[in-house]
Tab-separated table of C-alpha atoms in Angstrom:
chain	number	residue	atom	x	y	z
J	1	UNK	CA	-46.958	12.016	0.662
J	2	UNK	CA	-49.025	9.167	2.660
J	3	UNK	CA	-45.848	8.657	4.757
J	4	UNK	CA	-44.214	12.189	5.500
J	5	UNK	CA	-42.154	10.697	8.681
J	6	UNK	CA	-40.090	8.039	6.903
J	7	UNK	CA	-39.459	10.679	4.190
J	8	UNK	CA	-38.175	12.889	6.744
J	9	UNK	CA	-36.213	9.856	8.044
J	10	UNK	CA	-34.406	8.848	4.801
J	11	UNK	CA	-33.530	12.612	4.432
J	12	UNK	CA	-32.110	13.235	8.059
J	13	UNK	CA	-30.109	10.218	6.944
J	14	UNK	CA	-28.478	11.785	3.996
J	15	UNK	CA	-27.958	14.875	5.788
J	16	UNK	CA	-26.248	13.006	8.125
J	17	UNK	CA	-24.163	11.368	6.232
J	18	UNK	CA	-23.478	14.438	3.628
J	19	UNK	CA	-22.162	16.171	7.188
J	20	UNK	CA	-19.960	12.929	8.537
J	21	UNK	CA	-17.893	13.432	4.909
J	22	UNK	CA	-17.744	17.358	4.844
J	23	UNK	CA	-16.561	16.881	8.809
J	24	UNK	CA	-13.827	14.147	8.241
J	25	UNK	CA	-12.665	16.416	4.612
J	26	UNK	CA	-12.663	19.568	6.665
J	27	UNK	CA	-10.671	17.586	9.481
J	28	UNK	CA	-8.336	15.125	8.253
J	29	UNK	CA	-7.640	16.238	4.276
J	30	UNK	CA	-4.243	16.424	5.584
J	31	UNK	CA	-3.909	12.605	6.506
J	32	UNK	CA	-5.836	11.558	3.278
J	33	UNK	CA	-3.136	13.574	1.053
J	34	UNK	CA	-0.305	11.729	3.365
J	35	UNK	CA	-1.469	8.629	2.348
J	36	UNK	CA	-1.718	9.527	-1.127
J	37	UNK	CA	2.072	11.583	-1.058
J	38	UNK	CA	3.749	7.762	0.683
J	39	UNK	CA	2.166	5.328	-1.929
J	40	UNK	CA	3.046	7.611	-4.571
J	41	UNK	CA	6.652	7.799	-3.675
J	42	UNK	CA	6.414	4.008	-3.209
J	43	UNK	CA	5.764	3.474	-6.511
J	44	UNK	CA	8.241	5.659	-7.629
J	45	UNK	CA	10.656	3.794	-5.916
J	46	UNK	CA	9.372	0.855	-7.173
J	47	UNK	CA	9.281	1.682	-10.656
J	48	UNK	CA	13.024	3.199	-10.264
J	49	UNK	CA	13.836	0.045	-8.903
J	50	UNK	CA	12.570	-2.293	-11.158
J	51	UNK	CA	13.999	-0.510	-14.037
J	52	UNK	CA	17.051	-0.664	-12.336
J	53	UNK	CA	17.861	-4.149	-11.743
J	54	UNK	CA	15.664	-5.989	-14.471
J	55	UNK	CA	15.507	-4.170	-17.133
J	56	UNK	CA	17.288	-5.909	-19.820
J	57	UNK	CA	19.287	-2.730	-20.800
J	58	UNK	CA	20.162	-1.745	-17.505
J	59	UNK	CA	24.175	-2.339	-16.604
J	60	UNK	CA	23.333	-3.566	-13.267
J	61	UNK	CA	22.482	-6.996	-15.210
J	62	UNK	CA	25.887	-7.531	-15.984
J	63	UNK	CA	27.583	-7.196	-12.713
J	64	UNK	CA	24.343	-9.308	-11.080
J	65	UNK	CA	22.980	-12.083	-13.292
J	66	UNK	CA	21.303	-13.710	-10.604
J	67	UNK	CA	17.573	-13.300	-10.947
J	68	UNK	CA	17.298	-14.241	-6.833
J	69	UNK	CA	19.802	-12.044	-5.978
J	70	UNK	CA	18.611	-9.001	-8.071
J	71	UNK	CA	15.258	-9.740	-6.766
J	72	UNK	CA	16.413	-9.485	-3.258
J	73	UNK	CA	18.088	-6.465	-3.711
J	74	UNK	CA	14.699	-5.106	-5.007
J	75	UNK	CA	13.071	-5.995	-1.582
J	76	UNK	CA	15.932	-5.089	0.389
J	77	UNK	CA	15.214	-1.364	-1.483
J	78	UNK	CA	11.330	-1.555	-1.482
J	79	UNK	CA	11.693	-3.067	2.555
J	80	UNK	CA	13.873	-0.026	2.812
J	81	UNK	CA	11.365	2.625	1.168
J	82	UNK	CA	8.488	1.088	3.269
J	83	UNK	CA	10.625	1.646	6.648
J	84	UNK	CA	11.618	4.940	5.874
J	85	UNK	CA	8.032	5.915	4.956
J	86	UNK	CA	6.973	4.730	8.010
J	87	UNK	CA	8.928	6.464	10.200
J	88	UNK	CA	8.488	9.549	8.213
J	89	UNK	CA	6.592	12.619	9.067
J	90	UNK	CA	3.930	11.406	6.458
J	91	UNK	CA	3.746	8.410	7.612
J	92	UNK	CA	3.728	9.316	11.091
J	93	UNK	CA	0.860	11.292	10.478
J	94	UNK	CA	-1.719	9.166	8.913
J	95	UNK	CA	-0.275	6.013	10.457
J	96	UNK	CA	1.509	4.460	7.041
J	97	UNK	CA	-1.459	2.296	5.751
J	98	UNK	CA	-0.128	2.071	2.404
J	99	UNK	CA	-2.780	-0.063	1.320
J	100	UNK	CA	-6.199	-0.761	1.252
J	101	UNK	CA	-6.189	-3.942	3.580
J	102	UNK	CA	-4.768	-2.492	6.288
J	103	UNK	CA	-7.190	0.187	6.050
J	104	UNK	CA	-10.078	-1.616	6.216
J	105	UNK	CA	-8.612	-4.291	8.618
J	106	UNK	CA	-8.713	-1.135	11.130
J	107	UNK	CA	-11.629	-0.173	9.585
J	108	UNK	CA	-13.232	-3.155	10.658
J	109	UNK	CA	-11.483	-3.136	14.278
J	110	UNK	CA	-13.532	0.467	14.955
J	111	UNK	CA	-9.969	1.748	14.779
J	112	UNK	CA	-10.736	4.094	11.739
J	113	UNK	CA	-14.042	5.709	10.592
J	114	UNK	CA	-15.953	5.030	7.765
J	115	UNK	CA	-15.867	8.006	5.581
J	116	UNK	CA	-11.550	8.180	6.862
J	117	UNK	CA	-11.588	4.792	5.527
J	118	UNK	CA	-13.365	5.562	2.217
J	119	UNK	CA	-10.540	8.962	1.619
J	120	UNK	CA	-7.338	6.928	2.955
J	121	UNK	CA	-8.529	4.049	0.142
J	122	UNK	CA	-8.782	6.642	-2.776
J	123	UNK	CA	-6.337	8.935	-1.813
J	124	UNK	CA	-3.804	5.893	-1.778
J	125	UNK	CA	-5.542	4.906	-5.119
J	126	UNK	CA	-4.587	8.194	-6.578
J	127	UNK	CA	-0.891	8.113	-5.080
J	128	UNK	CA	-0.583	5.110	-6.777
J	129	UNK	CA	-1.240	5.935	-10.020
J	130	UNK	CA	0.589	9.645	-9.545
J	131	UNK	CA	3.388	8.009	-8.984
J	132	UNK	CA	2.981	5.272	-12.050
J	133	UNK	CA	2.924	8.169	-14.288
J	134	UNK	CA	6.051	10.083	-12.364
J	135	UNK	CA	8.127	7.251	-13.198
J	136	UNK	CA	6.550	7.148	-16.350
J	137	UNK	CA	6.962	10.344	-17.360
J	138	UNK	CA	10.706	10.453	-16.845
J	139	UNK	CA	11.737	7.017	-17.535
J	140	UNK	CA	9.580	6.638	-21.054
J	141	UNK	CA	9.451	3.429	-22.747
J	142	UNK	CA	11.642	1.782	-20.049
J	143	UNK	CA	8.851	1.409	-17.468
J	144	UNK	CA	6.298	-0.412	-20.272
J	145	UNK	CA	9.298	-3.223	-21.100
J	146	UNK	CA	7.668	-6.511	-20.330
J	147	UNK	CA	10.565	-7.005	-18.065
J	148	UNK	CA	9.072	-4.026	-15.638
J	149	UNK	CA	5.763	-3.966	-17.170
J	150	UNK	CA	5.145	-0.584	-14.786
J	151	UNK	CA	6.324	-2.570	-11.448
J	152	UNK	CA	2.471	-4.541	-12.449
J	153	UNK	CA	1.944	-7.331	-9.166
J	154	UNK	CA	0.700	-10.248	-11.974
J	155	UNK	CA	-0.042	-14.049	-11.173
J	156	UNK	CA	3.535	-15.966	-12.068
J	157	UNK	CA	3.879	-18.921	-14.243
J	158	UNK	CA	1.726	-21.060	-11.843
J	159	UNK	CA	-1.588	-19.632	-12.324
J	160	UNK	CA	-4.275	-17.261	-10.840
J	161	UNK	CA	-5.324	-19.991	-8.064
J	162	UNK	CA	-1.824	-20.373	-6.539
J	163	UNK	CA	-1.219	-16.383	-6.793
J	164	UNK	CA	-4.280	-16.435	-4.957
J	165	UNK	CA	-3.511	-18.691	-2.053
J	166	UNK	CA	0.021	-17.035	-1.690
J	167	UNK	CA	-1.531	-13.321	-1.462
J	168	UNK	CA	-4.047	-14.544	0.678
J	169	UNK	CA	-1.097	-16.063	2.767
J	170	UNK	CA	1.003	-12.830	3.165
J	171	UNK	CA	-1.400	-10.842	3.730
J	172	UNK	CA	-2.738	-12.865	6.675
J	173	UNK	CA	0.443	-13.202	7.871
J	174	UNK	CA	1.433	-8.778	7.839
J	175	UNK	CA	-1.781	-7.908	9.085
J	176	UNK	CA	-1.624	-10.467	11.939
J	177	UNK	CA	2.145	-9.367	12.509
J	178	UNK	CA	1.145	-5.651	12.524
J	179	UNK	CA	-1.267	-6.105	14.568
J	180	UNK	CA	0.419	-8.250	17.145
J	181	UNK	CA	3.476	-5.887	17.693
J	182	UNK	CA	1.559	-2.474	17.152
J	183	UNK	CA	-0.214	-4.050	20.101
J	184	UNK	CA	2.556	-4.635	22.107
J	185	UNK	CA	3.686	-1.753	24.035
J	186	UNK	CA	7.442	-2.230	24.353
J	187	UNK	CA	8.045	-3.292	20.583
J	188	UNK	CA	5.027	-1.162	19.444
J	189	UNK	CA	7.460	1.905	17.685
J	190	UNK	CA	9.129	-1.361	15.672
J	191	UNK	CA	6.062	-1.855	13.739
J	192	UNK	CA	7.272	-0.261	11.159
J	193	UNK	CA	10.537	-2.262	11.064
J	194	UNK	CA	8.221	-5.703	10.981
J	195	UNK	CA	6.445	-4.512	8.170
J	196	UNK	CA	9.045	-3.230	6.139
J	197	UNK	CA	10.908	-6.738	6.676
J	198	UNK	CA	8.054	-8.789	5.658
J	199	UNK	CA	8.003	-6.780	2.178
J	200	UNK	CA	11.447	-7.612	1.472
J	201	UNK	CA	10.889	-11.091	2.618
J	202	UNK	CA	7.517	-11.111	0.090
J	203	UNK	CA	9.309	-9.740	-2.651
J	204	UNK	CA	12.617	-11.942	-2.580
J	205	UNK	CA	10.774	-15.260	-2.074
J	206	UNK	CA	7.022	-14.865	-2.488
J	207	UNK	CA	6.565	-12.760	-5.783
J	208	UNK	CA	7.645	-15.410	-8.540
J	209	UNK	CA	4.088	-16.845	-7.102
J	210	UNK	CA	1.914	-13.689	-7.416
J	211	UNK	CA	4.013	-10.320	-8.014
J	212	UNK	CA	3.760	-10.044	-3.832
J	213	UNK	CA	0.704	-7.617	-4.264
């Protein structure tokens, strides 16, 4: 090999990095499968939920036949899950991400590692879709109705630019609101009261524009 030493380089390299993954596996599996166990349950929630008070078969319908009000009461319960999460010895644990943005928003403060931010992103990939196919599996055909269409986030009736713009917009607005109070030291243990506020906030007013992703 005419150049042994960068060959040696590029291998030390992949060691390295082989090592950095094995370490953070061996260390912090048990916040990775946190992460995974909350958005799970989220999504059971939210699939129970949407069943619940939109699906056209559901008796709810007839006591509430306000779409606005049913939708609130779906972020009043998904604001509720959220909270509760949060505050929860999972979510204590790994800190309650929940989703990929905030992940790599303190990924990209130094406030996370790389290789923690690549498990927390597919372990909360993977509690995702475990809990799809919970509330699959025991509601049936119920979840696929167009009216829950699997609690899908989908661009509403104005169009992928607008959903666009309006995601962009909320998620701005709860990463700059988590950050501000998790920041501040006498309203820091309310962050998870914030957060879980802004998703029932999203959901009642902001999802007819993009399914408040």
């Amino acid at each position: 090999n005419p150049h042994p030493a960068l060959s040696l380089g590029k291998g030390d390299a992949i060691l390295s990095r082989a090592l950095s993954m094995t370490r953070a596996l061996r260390e912090h599996w048990p916040e990775y499968l946190c992460e995974a166990a909350e958005l799970g349950l989220f999504m059971i929630s939210a699939g129970l939920f949407t069943i619940l008070l939109h699906h056209p078969n559901s008796p709810v319908l007839d006591f509430i036949p306000s779409e606005f009000t049913r939708r609130m009461l779906t972020g009043i319960a998904m604001g509720s899950t959220a909270i509760a999460l949060v505050f929860s010895p999972l979510g204590k644990r790994s800190g309650a991400h929940f989703n990929p943005v905030v992940t790599l928003t303190f990924w990209r403060l130094g406030k996370v590692k790389n290789w923690d931010a690549v498990f927390y992103i597919v372990a909360q990939f993977i509690g995702a879709i475990a809990g799809v196919f919970v509330v699959t599996l025991f509601a049936g055909e119920a979840v696929s109705h167009p009216k829950v269409n699997y609690a899908a986030t989908l661009p509403g009736m104005q169009g992928v630019i607008v959903a666009f713009i309006a995601e962009f917009v909320i998620a701005f607005v709860l990463m700059s609101v988590v950050l501000r109070v998790s920041n501040t030291p006498r309203i820091a243990r309310y962050t998870g009261l914030f957060a879980g506020t802004l998703v029932a906030t999203y959901i009642t007013f902001e999802s007819p524009l993009s399914g408040m992703s």
